[in-house]
mmCIF file of C-alpha atoms and ligand atoms in Angstrom:
data_model
loop_
_atom_site.group_PDB
_atom_site.id
_atom_site.type_symbol
_atom_site.label_atom_id
_atom_site.label_comp_id
_atom_site.label_asym_id
_atom_site.label_seq_id
_atom_site.Cartn_x
_atom_site.Cartn_y
_atom_site.Cartn_z
ATOM 1 C CA MET A 1 -35.016 -4.246 -12.801
ATOM 2 C CA SER A 2 -32.099 -2.133 -11.433
ATOM 3 C CA LYS A 3 -28.801 -3.869 -10.677
ATOM 4 C CA LYS A 4 -27.697 -4.185 -7.063
ATOM 5 C CA VAL A 5 -24.394 -3.070 -5.955
ATOM 6 C CA LEU A 6 -23.082 -3.958 -2.488
ATOM 7 C CA ILE A 7 -20.584 -1.598 -0.874
ATOM 8 C CA THR A 8 -18.721 -3.501 1.818
ATOM 9 C CA ARG A 9 -17.948 -0.501 4.117
ATOM 10 C CA ILE A 10 -19.208 3.088 4.266
ATOM 11 C CA ILE A 11 -16.919 4.998 1.717
ATOM 12 C CA PRO A 12 -17.129 8.558 0.700
ATOM 13 C CA ALA A 13 -20.732 9.469 -0.503
ATOM 14 C CA LYS A 14 -19.632 10.161 -3.936
ATOM 15 C CA ALA A 15 -19.678 6.526 -4.931
ATOM 16 C CA TYR A 16 -23.250 6.080 -3.451
ATOM 17 C CA ASP A 17 -24.446 9.325 -5.264
ATOM 18 C CA MET A 18 -22.917 8.378 -8.579
ATOM 19 C CA LEU A 19 -24.422 4.942 -8.575
ATOM 20 C CA THR A 20 -27.875 5.931 -7.493
ATOM 21 C CA GLN A 21 -28.065 8.651 -10.019
ATOM 22 C CA ALA A 22 -26.961 6.084 -12.638
ATOM 23 C CA GLY A 23 -29.987 3.974 -11.540
ATOM 24 C CA PHE A 24 -28.465 1.300 -9.363
ATOM 25 C CA GLU A 25 -29.807 0.021 -6.302
ATOM 26 C CA VAL A 26 -26.927 0.517 -3.579
ATOM 27 C CA ILE A 27 -26.548 -1.591 -0.457
ATOM 28 C CA VAL A 28 -24.051 -0.260 2.020
ATOM 29 C CA TRP A 29 -22.616 -2.401 4.983
ATOM 30 C CA GLU A 30 -22.759 0.097 7.793
ATOM 31 C CA GLY A 31 -20.975 -1.916 10.415
ATOM 32 C CA SER A 32 -18.072 -0.242 12.292
ATOM 33 C CA GLY A 33 -15.696 -2.830 10.874
ATOM 34 C CA PRO A 34 -15.533 -5.268 7.924
ATOM 35 C CA MET A 35 -18.268 -7.923 7.583
ATOM 36 C CA THR A 36 -17.408 -11.451 8.648
ATOM 37 C CA GLN A 37 -16.964 -13.988 5.870
ATOM 38 C CA PRO A 38 -20.522 -15.345 6.395
ATOM 39 C CA GLN A 39 -22.059 -11.950 6.444
ATOM 40 C CA LEU A 40 -20.074 -11.082 3.271
ATOM 41 C CA LEU A 41 -21.206 -14.229 1.526
ATOM 42 C CA GLU A 42 -24.842 -13.684 2.533
ATOM 43 C CA ARG A 43 -24.918 -10.177 1.223
ATOM 44 C CA ALA A 44 -22.854 -10.750 -1.878
ATOM 45 C CA LYS A 45 -25.287 -13.516 -2.900
ATOM 46 C CA GLU A 46 -27.947 -10.929 -3.297
ATOM 47 C CA ALA A 47 -25.877 -8.379 -5.381
ATOM 48 C CA ASN A 48 -24.926 -8.174 -8.907
ATOM 49 C CA ALA A 49 -21.874 -6.278 -8.335
ATOM 50 C CA LEU A 50 -19.441 -5.415 -5.479
ATOM 51 C CA ILE A 51 -17.374 -2.446 -4.358
ATOM 52 C CA SER A 52 -14.869 -4.367 -1.995
ATOM 53 C CA LEU A 53 -12.168 -3.261 0.288
ATOM 54 C CA GLY A 54 -8.810 -4.768 1.255
ATOM 55 C CA ALA A 55 -10.176 -6.482 4.387
ATOM 56 C CA ASP A 56 -12.671 -8.571 2.302
ATOM 57 C CA LYS A 57 -11.375 -11.948 1.598
ATOM 58 C CA LEU A 58 -12.502 -12.789 -1.919
ATOM 59 C CA ASP A 59 -10.825 -16.066 -2.270
ATOM 60 C CA LYS A 60 -11.589 -19.375 -4.078
ATOM 61 C CA HIS A 61 -14.326 -20.296 -1.672
ATOM 62 C CA PHE A 62 -15.926 -16.880 -2.093
ATOM 63 C CA PHE A 63 -16.063 -17.176 -5.825
ATOM 64 C CA SER A 64 -17.420 -20.729 -5.565
ATOM 65 C CA GLN A 65 -20.354 -19.314 -3.644
ATOM 66 C CA CYS A 66 -20.622 -16.031 -5.557
ATOM 67 C CA SER A 67 -19.829 -16.962 -9.396
ATOM 68 C CA HIS A 68 -23.139 -14.969 -10.139
ATOM 69 C CA LEU A 69 -21.355 -11.731 -9.506
ATOM 70 C CA GLU A 70 -20.965 -9.642 -12.743
ATOM 71 C CA ALA A 71 -18.308 -6.985 -11.669
ATOM 72 C CA ILE A 72 -15.998 -6.224 -8.726
ATOM 73 C CA ALA A 73 -14.612 -2.771 -8.117
ATOM 74 C CA GLN A 74 -11.952 -2.822 -5.502
ATOM 75 C CA PHE A 75 -11.666 0.505 -3.362
ATOM 76 C CA ALA A 76 -7.895 0.259 -3.256
ATOM 77 C CA VAL A 77 -5.040 0.181 -5.478
ATOM 78 C CA GLY A 78 -3.819 -3.212 -4.070
ATOM 79 C CA TYR A 79 -5.949 -6.169 -4.639
ATOM 80 C CA ASP A 80 -4.084 -9.017 -2.960
ATOM 81 C CA ASN A 81 -7.264 -9.818 -1.005
ATOM 82 C CA ILE A 82 -8.922 -10.942 -4.365
ATOM 83 C CA ASP A 83 -8.117 -14.160 -6.059
ATOM 84 C CA VAL A 84 -8.002 -12.601 -9.544
ATOM 85 C CA ASN A 85 -7.214 -15.851 -11.194
ATOM 86 C CA GLU A 86 -10.376 -17.348 -9.924
ATOM 87 C CA ALA A 87 -12.385 -14.179 -10.694
ATOM 88 C CA THR A 88 -11.048 -14.483 -14.308
ATOM 89 C CA ARG A 89 -11.902 -18.085 -14.372
ATOM 90 C CA MET A 90 -15.459 -17.146 -13.473
ATOM 91 C CA LYS A 91 -15.189 -14.248 -16.179
ATOM 92 C CA ILE A 92 -15.840 -11.644 -13.399
ATOM 93 C CA PRO A 93 -13.992 -8.351 -14.172
ATOM 94 C CA VAL A 94 -12.102 -6.800 -11.380
ATOM 95 C CA SER A 95 -10.866 -3.183 -11.134
ATOM 96 C CA ASN A 96 -8.775 -1.264 -8.685
ATOM 97 C CA THR A 97 -8.073 2.525 -7.910
ATOM 98 C CA PRO A 98 -4.605 3.384 -9.202
ATOM 99 C CA ASP A 99 -3.201 6.957 -9.716
ATOM 100 C CA VAL A 100 -5.886 8.793 -7.352
ATOM 101 C CA LEU A 101 -3.886 7.765 -4.310
ATOM 102 C CA SER A 102 -0.231 8.056 -5.604
ATOM 103 C CA ASP A 103 0.458 11.487 -4.115
ATOM 104 C CA ALA A 104 -1.109 10.723 -0.717
ATOM 105 C CA THR A 105 0.753 7.381 -0.390
ATOM 106 C CA ALA A 106 4.190 8.731 -1.553
ATOM 107 C CA ASP A 107 3.761 11.620 0.952
ATOM 108 C CA VAL A 108 3.566 8.984 3.693
ATOM 109 C CA ALA A 109 6.691 7.136 2.441
ATOM 110 C CA PHE A 110 8.467 10.512 2.228
ATOM 111 C CA GLY A 111 7.290 11.655 5.634
ATOM 112 C CA LEU A 112 8.240 8.241 7.283
ATOM 113 C CA MET A 113 11.731 8.695 5.646
ATOM 114 C CA ILE A 114 12.170 12.052 7.320
ATOM 115 C CA ALA A 115 10.680 11.030 10.575
ATOM 116 C CA VAL A 116 12.918 8.009 10.870
ATOM 117 C CA SER A 117 16.023 9.977 9.857
ATOM 118 C CA ARG A 118 15.572 12.397 12.740
ATOM 119 C CA LYS A 119 13.793 9.906 15.234
ATOM 120 C CA MET A 120 10.718 12.156 15.284
ATOM 121 C CA PHE A 121 8.078 9.927 16.459
ATOM 122 C CA TYR A 122 10.229 8.604 19.448
ATOM 123 C CA LEU A 123 11.477 12.064 20.516
ATOM 124 C CA HIS A 124 7.852 13.308 20.376
ATOM 125 C CA LYS A 125 7.013 10.502 22.828
ATOM 126 C CA SER A 126 10.095 11.309 25.058
ATOM 127 C CA ILE A 127 8.816 14.866 25.468
ATOM 128 C CA GLU A 128 5.306 13.562 26.553
ATOM 129 C CA LEU A 129 7.292 11.382 29.173
ATOM 130 C CA GLY A 130 9.001 14.599 30.499
ATOM 131 C CA GLU A 131 12.499 13.629 29.251
ATOM 132 C CA TRP A 132 13.474 16.959 27.597
ATOM 133 C CA LYS A 133 15.654 18.487 30.228
ATOM 134 C CA GLN A 134 18.387 20.453 28.304
ATOM 135 C CA PHE A 135 20.237 20.785 24.946
ATOM 136 C CA GLU A 136 22.065 17.572 24.207
ATOM 137 C CA PRO A 137 25.194 18.139 22.043
ATOM 138 C CA LEU A 138 25.787 14.269 21.567
ATOM 139 C CA LYS A 139 22.157 12.800 21.890
ATOM 140 C CA ASN A 140 19.244 12.421 19.574
ATOM 141 C CA LEU A 141 21.508 12.430 16.523
ATOM 142 C CA GLY A 142 19.869 11.521 13.197
ATOM 143 C CA VAL A 143 21.205 11.304 9.645
ATOM 144 C CA GLU A 144 20.897 13.670 6.738
ATOM 145 C CA LEU A 145 19.135 12.716 3.583
ATOM 146 C CA ALA A 146 20.488 15.351 1.118
ATOM 147 C CA GLY A 147 22.488 13.718 -1.678
ATOM 148 C CA LYS A 148 21.984 10.218 -0.274
ATOM 149 C CA THR A 149 20.786 7.174 -2.390
ATOM 150 C CA LEU A 150 17.076 6.118 -2.569
ATOM 151 C CA GLY A 151 16.453 2.711 -3.767
ATOM 152 C CA VAL A 152 12.841 2.224 -5.010
ATOM 153 C CA PHE A 153 11.627 -1.427 -4.941
ATOM 154 C CA GLY A 154 8.712 -1.289 -7.504
ATOM 155 C CA MET A 155 8.944 1.805 -9.816
ATOM 156 C CA GLY A 156 5.209 2.019 -10.505
ATOM 157 C CA ARG A 157 2.933 5.020 -10.024
ATOM 158 C CA ILE A 158 3.645 5.483 -6.260
ATOM 159 C CA GLY A 159 7.342 4.733 -6.620
ATOM 160 C CA MET A 160 7.624 7.390 -9.282
ATOM 161 C CA VAL A 161 6.097 10.001 -6.957
ATOM 162 C CA MET A 162 8.405 9.038 -4.180
ATOM 163 C CA ALA A 163 11.366 9.211 -6.560
ATOM 164 C CA GLN A 164 10.233 12.744 -7.546
ATOM 165 C CA ARG A 165 9.955 13.923 -3.989
ATOM 166 C CA CYS A 166 13.333 12.596 -3.078
ATOM 167 C CA ARG A 167 15.081 13.943 -6.233
ATOM 168 C CA GLY A 168 13.460 17.366 -6.016
ATOM 169 C CA GLY A 169 13.537 17.685 -2.247
ATOM 170 C CA PHE A 170 16.812 16.072 -1.233
ATOM 171 C CA ASN A 171 18.611 15.777 -4.523
ATOM 172 C CA MET A 172 18.896 12.178 -3.734
ATOM 173 C CA ASN A 173 20.402 9.684 -6.353
ATOM 174 C CA ILE A 174 17.671 7.310 -7.399
ATOM 175 C CA LEU A 175 18.203 3.586 -7.955
ATOM 176 C CA TYR A 176 15.388 1.241 -8.692
ATOM 177 C CA HIS A 177 14.530 -2.412 -9.145
ATOM 178 C CA ASN A 178 11.319 -3.459 -11.075
ATOM 179 C CA ARG A 179 9.839 -6.151 -13.018
ATOM 180 C CA THR A 180 10.357 -3.973 -16.150
ATOM 181 C CA ARG A 181 12.457 -0.981 -17.036
ATOM 182 C CA ASN A 182 10.657 2.275 -16.434
ATOM 183 C CA SER A 183 12.181 4.774 -19.004
ATOM 184 C CA GLU A 184 10.031 7.560 -17.750
ATOM 185 C CA ALA A 185 11.714 7.248 -14.233
ATOM 186 C CA GLU A 186 15.124 7.092 -15.931
ATOM 187 C CA LYS A 187 14.428 10.148 -18.059
ATOM 188 C CA ARG A 188 12.798 12.391 -15.394
ATOM 189 C CA TYR A 189 14.699 11.508 -12.209
ATOM 190 C CA ASP A 190 17.907 10.069 -13.631
ATOM 191 C CA ALA A 191 16.880 6.750 -12.053
ATOM 192 C CA ARG A 192 19.163 3.835 -12.557
ATOM 193 C CA TYR A 193 17.961 0.347 -13.022
ATOM 194 C CA VAL A 194 19.861 -2.057 -10.857
ATOM 195 C CA SER A 195 19.653 -5.741 -9.848
ATOM 196 C CA PHE A 196 17.856 -6.519 -6.601
ATOM 197 C CA ASP A 197 21.163 -7.258 -4.850
ATOM 198 C CA GLU A 198 22.661 -3.898 -5.943
ATOM 199 C CA LEU A 199 19.504 -2.136 -4.695
ATOM 200 C CA LEU A 200 20.046 -3.781 -1.336
ATOM 201 C CA GLN A 201 23.734 -2.980 -1.164
ATOM 202 C CA GLN A 202 23.596 0.542 -2.501
ATOM 203 C CA SER A 203 20.500 2.129 -0.953
ATOM 204 C CA ASP A 204 20.774 4.548 1.948
ATOM 205 C CA VAL A 205 17.024 4.538 2.077
ATOM 206 C CA LEU A 206 15.198 1.619 0.503
ATOM 207 C CA SER A 207 11.384 2.251 -0.160
ATOM 208 C CA VAL A 208 9.110 -0.601 -1.012
ATOM 209 C CA HIS A 209 6.289 0.303 -3.558
ATOM 210 C CA SER A 210 5.637 -3.324 -4.931
ATOM 211 C CA VAL A 211 2.595 -5.418 -4.975
ATOM 212 C CA LEU A 212 2.262 -8.281 -2.584
ATOM 213 C CA SER A 213 2.532 -11.476 -4.667
ATOM 214 C CA ASP A 214 4.058 -14.904 -4.414
ATOM 215 C CA GLU A 215 7.449 -13.372 -5.614
ATOM 216 C CA THR A 216 7.449 -10.518 -3.007
ATOM 217 C CA ARG A 217 5.920 -12.144 0.047
ATOM 218 C CA GLY A 218 8.524 -12.078 2.836
ATOM 219 C CA LEU A 219 11.192 -10.745 0.433
ATOM 220 C CA PHE A 220 12.608 -8.419 2.997
ATOM 221 C CA ASN A 221 13.952 -10.823 5.617
ATOM 222 C CA LYS A 222 17.106 -11.776 7.471
ATOM 223 C CA THR A 223 19.018 -12.636 4.276
ATOM 224 C CA THR A 224 18.121 -9.478 2.442
ATOM 225 C CA PHE A 225 18.416 -7.251 5.474
ATOM 226 C CA ASN A 226 21.978 -8.694 5.982
ATOM 227 C CA LYS A 227 22.966 -7.352 2.434
ATOM 228 C CA MET A 228 21.811 -3.786 3.327
ATOM 229 C CA LYS A 229 23.969 -0.941 4.583
ATOM 230 C CA LYS A 230 24.473 -0.579 8.205
ATOM 231 C CA ASN A 231 23.089 3.025 7.980
ATOM 232 C CA ALA A 232 20.209 2.022 5.718
ATOM 233 C CA ILE A 233 16.615 3.110 6.393
ATOM 234 C CA PHE A 234 13.897 0.577 5.248
ATOM 235 C CA ILE A 235 10.454 2.095 4.339
ATOM 236 C CA ASN A 236 7.420 0.089 3.637
ATOM 237 C CA THR A 237 4.124 1.638 2.445
ATOM 238 C CA SER A 238 2.873 -1.220 0.193
ATOM 239 C CA ARG A 239 1.936 -4.272 2.107
ATOM 240 C CA GLY A 240 3.193 -5.595 5.380
ATOM 241 C CA GLY A 241 3.479 -9.096 3.836
ATOM 242 C CA VAL A 242 6.497 -8.026 1.826
ATOM 243 C CA HIS A 243 8.628 -7.947 4.962
ATOM 244 C CA ASN A 244 9.265 -10.535 7.679
ATOM 245 C CA GLU A 245 8.581 -8.439 10.716
ATOM 246 C CA GLU A 246 10.374 -10.776 13.156
ATOM 247 C CA ASP A 247 13.618 -10.479 10.967
ATOM 248 C CA LEU A 248 13.076 -6.693 10.646
ATOM 249 C CA ILE A 249 12.988 -6.328 14.553
ATOM 250 C CA GLU A 250 16.128 -8.529 14.744
ATOM 251 C CA ALA A 251 18.007 -6.505 12.065
ATOM 252 C CA LEU A 252 17.195 -3.286 13.877
ATOM 253 C CA GLN A 253 18.055 -4.721 17.291
ATOM 254 C CA ASN A 254 21.447 -6.077 15.927
ATOM 255 C CA GLU A 255 22.075 -2.858 14.122
ATOM 256 C CA THR A 256 22.140 -4.719 10.821
ATOM 257 C CA ILE A 257 20.286 -1.685 9.357
ATOM 258 C CA TRP A 258 19.717 1.735 10.954
ATOM 259 C CA GLY A 259 15.991 2.472 11.008
ATOM 260 C CA ALA A 260 12.644 1.733 9.600
ATOM 261 C CA GLY A 261 9.338 3.392 8.678
ATOM 262 C CA LEU A 262 6.294 1.330 8.286
ATOM 263 C CA ASP A 263 2.781 2.290 7.030
ATOM 264 C CA VAL A 264 2.047 -1.342 6.626
ATOM 265 C CA THR A 265 2.762 -4.069 9.130
ATOM 266 C CA ASN A 266 2.802 -7.858 9.303
ATOM 267 C CA PRO A 267 0.187 -8.675 10.785
ATOM 268 C CA GLU A 268 -2.157 -5.737 10.704
ATOM 269 C CA PRO A 269 -3.080 -4.263 12.967
ATOM 270 C CA MET A 270 0.135 -4.187 14.864
ATOM 271 C CA LEU A 271 0.051 -5.125 18.611
ATOM 272 C CA ALA A 272 0.635 -2.312 20.965
ATOM 273 C CA SER A 273 3.329 -4.406 22.581
ATOM 274 C CA ASN A 274 5.416 -4.643 19.297
ATOM 275 C CA PRO A 275 8.929 -3.888 20.100
ATOM 276 C CA LEU A 276 9.312 -1.838 17.035
ATOM 277 C CA LEU A 277 7.173 0.870 18.662
ATOM 278 C CA GLN A 278 9.845 1.432 21.400
ATOM 279 C CA MET A 279 12.796 1.751 18.990
ATOM 280 C CA PRO A 280 14.148 5.383 18.549
ATOM 281 C CA ASN A 281 14.869 4.905 14.897
ATOM 282 C CA VAL A 282 11.468 3.534 13.902
ATOM 283 C CA SER A 283 8.219 5.195 12.952
ATOM 284 C CA VAL A 284 5.063 3.246 12.370
ATOM 285 C CA LEU A 285 1.730 4.503 11.013
ATOM 286 C CA PRO A 286 -1.685 2.540 11.033
ATOM 287 C CA HIS A 287 -1.972 1.987 7.131
ATOM 288 C CA ILE A 288 -2.943 5.449 6.281
ATOM 289 C CA GLY A 289 -1.320 5.804 2.773
ATOM 290 C CA SER A 290 -4.449 6.670 0.987
ATOM 291 C CA ALA A 291 -6.065 8.477 3.907
ATOM 292 C CA THR A 292 -6.606 12.021 2.493
ATOM 293 C CA THR A 293 -9.919 13.543 1.603
ATOM 294 C CA GLU A 294 -8.733 14.008 -1.920
ATOM 295 C CA ALA A 295 -7.482 10.431 -2.338
ATOM 296 C CA ARG A 296 -10.460 8.772 -0.771
ATOM 297 C CA ASN A 297 -12.892 10.735 -2.793
ATOM 298 C CA GLY A 298 -10.967 9.960 -5.984
ATOM 299 C CA MET A 299 -10.981 6.284 -4.964
ATOM 300 C CA ALA A 300 -14.791 6.298 -4.321
ATOM 301 C CA ARG A 301 -15.410 8.118 -7.769
ATOM 302 C CA LEU A 302 -13.175 5.719 -9.617
ATOM 303 C CA ALA A 303 -14.822 2.568 -7.975
ATOM 304 C CA ALA A 304 -18.197 3.943 -8.982
ATOM 305 C CA GLU A 305 -16.974 4.865 -12.590
ATOM 306 C CA ASN A 306 -15.771 1.326 -13.075
ATOM 307 C CA ILE A 307 -19.197 -0.249 -12.172
ATOM 308 C CA ILE A 308 -21.077 2.306 -14.239
ATOM 309 C CA GLU A 309 -18.791 1.996 -17.265
ATOM 310 C CA PHE A 310 -19.047 -1.789 -16.960
ATOM 311 C CA TYR A 311 -22.887 -1.865 -17.127
ATOM 312 C CA LYS A 312 -22.965 0.997 -19.730
ATOM 313 C CA ASN A 313 -20.335 -0.111 -22.176
ATOM 314 C CA GLY A 314 -19.092 -3.485 -21.076
ATOM 315 C CA ASN A 315 -15.881 -1.823 -20.094
ATOM 316 C CA MET A 316 -14.032 -0.679 -17.000
ATOM 317 C CA VAL A 317 -11.680 2.333 -16.568
ATOM 318 C CA THR A 318 -9.075 0.561 -14.583
ATOM 319 C CA CYS A 319 -9.676 -3.195 -15.050
ATOM 320 C CA VAL A 320 -6.878 -5.648 -13.664
ATOM 321 C CA ASN A 321 -8.217 -8.625 -15.745
ATOM 322 C CA PRO A 322 -9.373 -6.838 -18.950
ATOM 323 C CA GLY A 323 -9.326 -10.081 -20.835
ATOM 324 C CA VAL A 324 -12.601 -10.991 -19.332
ATOM 325 C CA LEU A 325 -14.388 -7.751 -20.606
ATOM 326 C CA THR A 326 -16.687 -8.274 -23.399
ATOM 327 C CA LYS A 327 -19.147 -5.824 -24.839
ATOM 328 C CA ASN A 328 -22.689 -6.195 -23.240
HETATM 329 C C1 DGY B 401 -4.488 0.506 -1.277
HETATM 330 O O1 DGY B 401 -5.069 1.252 -2.026
HETATM 331 O O2 DGY B 401 -4.031 -0.504 -1.660
HETATM 332 C C2 DGY B 401 -4.168 0.990 0.094
HETATM 333 O O3 DGY B 401 -3.428 0.149 0.755
HETATM 334 C C3 DGY B 401 -5.347 1.533 0.807
HETATM 335 O O4 DGY B 401 -6.043 0.354 1.247
#
């Protein structure tokens, strides 16, 4: 009997095609939004494997109800929605989709940095409001990025591409803070490893590319914003939970830091009434880091490959808990 794979949202057809060609029965949730938790539980109970998305809550309770699952392939690089410890305890391998979205996500970080530095989103809105009357010698002034210092928090794959863009495009000095040293970044981009406090104190642009974990949750808050430069730009394209949004609003209102660019917010979605949306030095996007055709096709392909490889060879291409993989 063929194995059943549940895909929890409509994703690029590539995944569906690859899985059906490999002999799987594929069930796709075709709702316009994510399933409710009861819907997810009901459908997952009938599946052997899952292609999940960030909005699916695969927590302790989920695993207590779905310990029969044989494999989970997350359609995202981040997997903070999955209790991986619990999956590991149940011997369920979990994979994610790294690399294929690094360029797309770094482009958003790089774009936000430029947009914030020149107040682009705000000035676009001001034209719509009919506020462009004449050339203003002393108004709408931004800051230049050439030769400034980029601080990368989390020098993984996406942080590396952001460093490459900033080094190549603006000849920026690169500092980074990471769990481990990244010799490749040091060699290629002259990146310098610094302590977290030095990163806060020395960065003109501080770009967050870390995972959301117990260590990073709420890490960018009143205390840390207070250590940053007054002219600093804060960029977050990783997870909104890494910053405290109330504290960020206050830091911008008090001019503790200069500006912010967010592709991820806390909470998501951001309310239309959020004061950040009215600030000249702030640009916000609705979590579109991986939203290019190339990246999303790559994510679909990799998620399907992980499921196929698991059933074929007892392996996964990008497993996040490889200790549970055993040959079938
Ligand atoms: C990811 O891959 O983690 C992005 O946030 C897209 O969901």
